[in-house]
XYZ file of C-alpha atoms in Angstrom:
384
model
C 6.299 0.201 -49.186
C 9.931 0.430 -48.432
C 11.648 0.336 -44.952
C 12.112 4.035 -45.345
C 8.522 4.862 -45.753
C 7.649 2.564 -42.943
C 9.866 4.464 -40.681
C 8.570 7.876 -41.691
C 5.218 6.668 -41.235
C 5.865 5.483 -37.749
C 7.368 8.461 -36.391
C 4.437 10.642 -37.944
C 2.022 8.238 -36.009
C 3.978 8.763 -32.746
C 4.453 12.522 -33.193
C 0.608 12.668 -33.847
C -0.042 10.307 -30.976
C 2.081 12.825 -28.652
C 0.073 15.623 -29.758
C -3.297 14.326 -28.969
C -2.200 13.416 -25.585
C -0.761 16.838 -25.214
C -3.847 18.693 -26.300
C -5.883 16.398 -24.037
C -3.696 17.061 -21.151
C -4.366 20.567 -20.547
C -2.191 21.642 -17.520
C -1.060 20.073 -14.175
C -4.105 18.144 -12.452
C -4.410 17.910 -8.937
C -6.742 15.462 -7.013
C -8.023 16.445 -3.605
C -9.394 13.820 -1.621
C -10.830 14.847 1.755
C -10.933 11.444 3.606
C -14.204 10.047 4.977
C -17.559 11.761 4.507
C -20.923 10.867 4.984
C -21.855 7.526 6.856
C -17.860 7.395 7.755
C -16.946 10.293 10.152
C -13.523 9.204 10.769
C -11.968 10.086 14.209
C -14.370 11.917 16.227
C -13.209 14.699 18.737
C -15.275 16.860 21.501
C -15.804 19.974 19.292
C -16.044 18.362 15.689
C -14.936 15.325 13.628
C -12.284 14.234 11.183
C -14.583 14.053 7.982
C -15.603 17.727 8.390
C -12.092 19.088 9.105
C -10.857 17.290 6.019
C -13.434 19.005 3.760
C -12.932 22.182 5.022
C -9.262 22.042 4.465
C -9.708 20.738 0.836
C -12.287 23.500 -0.032
C -9.749 26.122 1.426
C -7.178 24.536 -0.875
C -9.109 24.604 -3.880
C -10.796 28.142 -3.158
C -6.908 29.638 -2.945
C -6.232 27.794 -6.078
C -8.776 28.529 -8.398
C -7.732 30.701 -11.233
C -4.370 29.698 -11.137
C -3.065 29.365 -14.934
C -2.160 26.023 -15.893
C -3.481 24.200 -12.639
C -6.462 22.030 -12.764
C -8.239 21.148 -9.176
C -10.396 17.992 -9.314
C -12.181 16.938 -5.666
C -13.157 13.353 -5.078
C -15.796 14.989 -2.936
C -17.027 18.601 -2.476
C -19.861 17.882 0.159
C -20.646 15.558 2.973
C -20.989 12.025 1.166
C -19.557 8.752 1.495
C -17.126 7.714 -1.435
C -15.744 4.331 -1.381
C -12.030 3.763 -1.290
C -11.266 2.512 -4.639
C -13.610 5.066 -6.353
C -11.405 7.754 -4.835
C -8.434 6.316 -6.743
C -10.765 5.745 -9.720
C -11.543 9.618 -9.903
C -8.143 10.289 -9.739
C -7.098 8.094 -12.763
C -10.037 8.782 -14.840
C -9.070 12.377 -14.543
C -5.175 11.692 -15.200
C -4.149 13.371 -12.349
C -0.461 14.326 -11.711
C -0.675 14.622 -8.042
C -3.133 12.910 -5.889
C -3.481 14.218 -2.307
C -5.642 12.365 0.268
C -6.248 14.801 3.589
C -6.763 13.039 6.985
C -6.635 13.979 10.804
C -4.897 11.543 12.964
C -5.859 10.163 16.453
C -4.642 7.393 18.759
C -6.260 4.931 20.839
C -8.046 5.934 24.085
C -5.886 4.012 26.544
C -2.682 5.595 24.718
C -1.177 7.484 27.765
C 0.035 10.504 25.289
C -3.600 10.608 23.747
C -4.221 14.235 25.014
C -0.550 15.529 24.288
C 0.386 13.899 21.196
C 0.598 16.328 18.217
C 2.142 16.894 14.978
C 1.341 16.629 11.049
C 3.106 13.986 9.063
C 2.763 12.948 5.228
C 2.662 9.581 4.061
C 3.680 7.829 1.069
C 3.277 4.501 -0.293
C 5.814 2.086 1.188
C 6.812 -0.040 3.883
C 5.482 0.353 7.198
C 8.557 0.007 8.916
C 6.960 0.791 12.586
C 4.253 -0.469 14.309
C 2.577 2.936 14.569
C 2.803 3.335 10.806
C 1.227 -0.041 10.079
C -1.621 1.024 12.635
C -2.397 4.295 10.886
C -2.734 2.385 7.581
C -4.843 -0.326 9.201
C -7.144 2.579 10.504
C -7.614 4.234 7.083
C -7.764 1.464 5.032
C -10.580 -0.107 7.335
C -12.828 2.529 5.682
C -13.523 -0.182 3.103
C -15.392 -2.345 5.644
C -17.988 0.103 5.396
C -18.672 -1.080 1.839
C -20.864 -4.187 1.861
C -18.854 -6.032 -0.951
C -15.581 -4.731 0.097
C -13.812 -8.468 -0.147
C -14.638 -8.861 -3.640
C -13.947 -5.415 -4.740
C -10.502 -5.118 -3.073
C -9.352 -8.702 -4.288
C -9.592 -10.345 -0.746
C -7.478 -7.777 0.887
C -8.118 -7.544 4.657
C -7.217 -4.419 6.318
C -6.909 -5.741 9.503
C -4.392 -8.615 8.577
C -0.854 -7.777 8.831
C -0.363 -10.461 5.945
C -2.316 -8.712 3.590
C 0.135 -5.821 3.686
C 2.898 -7.921 1.957
C 1.377 -6.824 -1.427
C 2.662 -3.415 -0.575
C 6.065 -4.540 0.143
C 6.306 -6.752 -3.052
C 5.054 -3.869 -5.449
C 7.250 -0.918 -6.707
C 5.820 2.360 -6.765
C 7.374 4.084 -10.109
C 6.175 7.414 -8.658
C 7.772 7.099 -4.987
C 10.667 9.705 -5.816
C 8.049 12.175 -6.886
C 5.761 11.474 -4.014
C 8.405 11.870 -1.707
C 9.321 15.171 -3.290
C 5.978 16.784 -2.648
C 5.552 15.270 0.842
C 8.670 17.103 1.950
C 7.433 20.319 0.605
C 4.096 19.778 2.161
C 5.190 18.679 5.785
C 7.531 21.709 5.508
C 4.925 24.144 4.972
C 2.475 22.765 7.299
C 5.038 23.381 10.189
C 6.839 26.526 9.113
C 3.404 28.368 7.926
C 0.702 26.287 9.953
C 2.816 25.949 13.098
C 2.441 22.427 13.270
C 5.279 20.064 14.899
C 7.079 18.090 12.496
C 6.661 14.330 12.634
C 8.251 13.819 9.234
C 7.594 12.234 5.722
C 6.597 8.470 6.308
C 5.598 5.373 4.380
C 2.574 2.730 4.980
C 0.698 0.562 2.949
C -2.459 2.841 2.162
C -4.753 1.283 -0.520
C -5.950 4.553 -1.969
C -2.357 5.698 -2.770
C -1.694 1.924 -4.032
C -4.368 2.417 -6.444
C -3.686 5.816 -7.727
C -1.545 5.765 -10.838
C 0.420 9.175 -9.888
C 2.487 10.679 -7.300
C 0.442 10.502 -4.324
C 0.464 11.147 -0.709
C -1.675 11.189 2.245
C -1.410 13.927 4.879
C -2.264 13.629 8.604
C -2.910 17.192 9.568
C -2.605 16.827 13.055
C -4.079 14.802 16.220
C -7.866 15.511 16.807
C -7.555 13.778 20.202
C -5.256 16.557 21.509
C -7.699 19.243 22.815
C -5.385 22.050 21.803
C -4.637 20.690 18.332
C -8.315 19.920 17.743
C -9.214 23.624 18.614
C -6.834 24.745 15.894
C -8.175 22.300 13.439
C -11.659 23.445 13.921
C -10.785 27.087 13.677
C -11.409 29.304 10.969
C -7.554 30.412 11.662
C -6.471 26.663 11.537
C -8.463 25.957 8.425
C -6.946 29.065 6.484
C -3.228 28.391 7.438
C -3.463 24.708 6.633
C -5.193 25.104 3.438
C -2.529 27.696 2.481
C 0.454 25.518 3.444
C -0.967 22.739 1.153
C -1.539 25.079 -1.612
C 1.673 26.628 -1.237
C 3.448 23.176 -1.739
C 1.173 22.345 -4.748
C 2.121 25.810 -6.509
C 5.790 24.914 -5.896
C 5.733 21.316 -6.703
C 3.789 22.016 -10.126
C 5.930 24.991 -10.803
C 2.998 27.324 -11.260
C 3.750 29.532 -8.392
C 4.207 32.571 -10.715
C 0.805 32.024 -12.321
C -1.304 31.872 -8.657
C -3.837 34.335 -8.329
C -3.068 37.224 -5.701
C -4.597 36.857 -2.380
C -7.497 38.706 -1.752
C -7.584 42.039 0.099
C -8.755 42.356 3.541
C -11.778 44.303 2.571
C -13.119 41.237 0.870
C -14.943 39.051 3.378
C -13.185 35.429 3.512
C -15.659 32.496 3.351
C -16.344 31.012 7.024
C -15.602 27.334 7.135
C -18.858 25.211 7.582
C -18.106 22.813 10.224
C -20.874 20.609 10.693
C -22.038 18.715 14.098
C -20.371 15.675 14.463
C -23.643 13.713 14.538
C -26.200 13.735 11.893
C -28.891 15.423 13.554
C -28.575 19.658 12.958
C -28.937 20.607 16.730
C -27.111 18.365 18.829
C -27.484 18.743 22.670
C -24.493 19.263 24.708
C -22.818 15.724 25.664
C -23.097 16.377 29.243
C -26.888 17.215 29.291
C -28.007 14.085 27.286
C -29.038 11.047 29.438
C -27.675 7.613 28.888
C -29.153 5.679 26.301
C -30.326 2.158 27.524
C -28.723 -0.845 26.443
C -30.498 -3.204 24.280
C -31.494 -6.559 25.355
C -28.821 -8.951 24.020
C -29.632 -12.385 22.450
C -29.957 -15.350 24.979
C -27.283 -17.620 25.280
C -29.026 -20.523 23.828
C -29.569 -18.730 20.647
C -26.248 -17.130 20.510
C -25.303 -19.012 17.306
C -28.321 -17.854 15.474
C -28.012 -15.411 12.643
C -29.760 -12.123 13.422
C -29.650 -8.730 11.763
C -28.867 -5.290 13.292
C -28.725 -1.702 12.141
C -25.375 0.109 12.211
C -25.629 3.865 12.744
C -22.094 5.224 13.218
C -18.674 4.054 12.750
C -15.601 5.992 14.596
C -12.097 5.688 15.067
C -12.399 6.567 18.587
C -14.754 5.533 21.249
C -18.144 7.709 21.404
C -19.022 7.768 25.237
C -22.412 6.572 26.488
C -25.108 9.086 26.402
C -23.408 11.028 24.034
C -25.483 13.562 21.415
C -24.280 11.271 18.450
C -26.851 8.749 19.662
C -29.815 11.363 19.908
C -32.835 9.769 18.074
C -31.595 6.116 18.633
C -32.798 3.517 21.233
C -30.947 0.372 22.339
C -27.712 1.264 21.250
C -24.710 -0.995 21.490
C -21.154 -0.621 20.665
C -18.742 -3.352 19.295
C -15.173 -3.159 18.090
C -13.992 -4.209 14.739
C -10.984 -3.599 12.511
C -9.691 -1.037 15.070
C -12.901 0.914 14.619
C -15.692 1.556 17.256
C -19.023 0.505 15.479
C -22.648 1.456 16.872
C -25.799 -0.274 16.224
C -29.453 0.545 17.241
C -32.821 -1.092 17.680
C -31.534 -4.490 18.977
C -31.712 -7.797 16.906
C -34.211 -8.737 14.203
C -35.046 -11.894 12.861
C -34.795 -10.771 9.243
C -33.398 -7.878 7.051
C -36.958 -7.103 6.114
C -37.875 -6.316 9.763
C -34.739 -4.464 10.411
C -35.298 -2.431 7.054
C -38.804 -1.441 8.277
C -37.624 -0.332 11.768
C -34.785 1.600 10.274
C -37.094 3.585 8.003
C -39.692 4.218 10.771
C -37.304 5.009 13.652
C -34.151 6.004 12.393
C -33.690 7.365 8.925
C -34.584 10.957 9.952
C -31.689 11.094 12.414
C -29.424 8.394 10.734
C -29.975 8.449 6.950
C -26.723 6.646 6.588
C -27.807 3.587 8.545
C -27.541 0.217 6.905
C -28.229 -3.429 7.875
C -25.538 -5.942 8.959
C -25.595 -9.461 9.828
C -25.079 -10.503 13.405
C -23.933 -13.964 14.929
C -22.038 -15.318 17.976
C -21.747 -11.735 19.383
C -20.167 -9.843 16.415
C -20.766 -8.844 12.569
C -20.507 -11.532 9.767
C -20.076 -10.928 6.183
């Protein structure tokens, strides 16, 4: 076979390969990732919680874009379930996404003097966290991986609470950064213009889920749930509709499919009501101010402080849940501990074995806290 024949065969092979790829790649694929879910509530407010807001807005975006020619919508979750952080990126990669959008709600620490007044939408891309506040947001969102029992192995030793671990994001180059910033600009502009949010800008920080997604990707912080006015908007039907429309319009603009978008439904057609769920797993939570405080559990004696015991973790929240909250209804001996920027809660006290703890959970907690799981406890803290 001469050189000309080899060259022609090579060209033909490349053309066929491209045709197969193009045929398999039908349209523009957007992956919507409603952050948190299931046992992971995210930030908790007075009216609702982060996982519910994220899902409501993502479902609204999907509803608005359904039927758009040339546009495929994939969701990492479309109901209230826990999806590991890495699996969210895996879903995006398996579906060969062209754009990955992780939807979240922001908050600040309870001791922050601006907690009740801080507001605004921001859109993050992967990059250097040049401010302490950006790093804290990244730590809070990455700390979700701690809810996975084998997170240290799965994430190659990455510690979401260690500043040193974030060096990896500073050393890595994101080839999709320009495209990510381009969409981020469109998204934050529409969230401010169309949804009335204050503009906190396009920012950069080391988010694992963006790092692991092989496509242009952003993380949207819709607003601050710790601000009562903002939470009311985030929780409302109007707020969900406006934020969903803002993100959907940014997607149409970025993907170039705006002309193919379906026409808005007429007012005569009833719009689906967002389905915010109670912040606690139980279906009919009593108002917080009517629930009696839960008795604190008996702590391990000082002489046994270095003894390995087992506890049952029932909740994790980015903000502290007050004593006596309806979130704890159905649990006894509730205790709080703080780890990795999260407030975590156990129930039932200390157990001598995981079997004993599991038996207690099945009998006393599963009905109200189906997401409860067993943790190891030593010297007053959780151990791996």
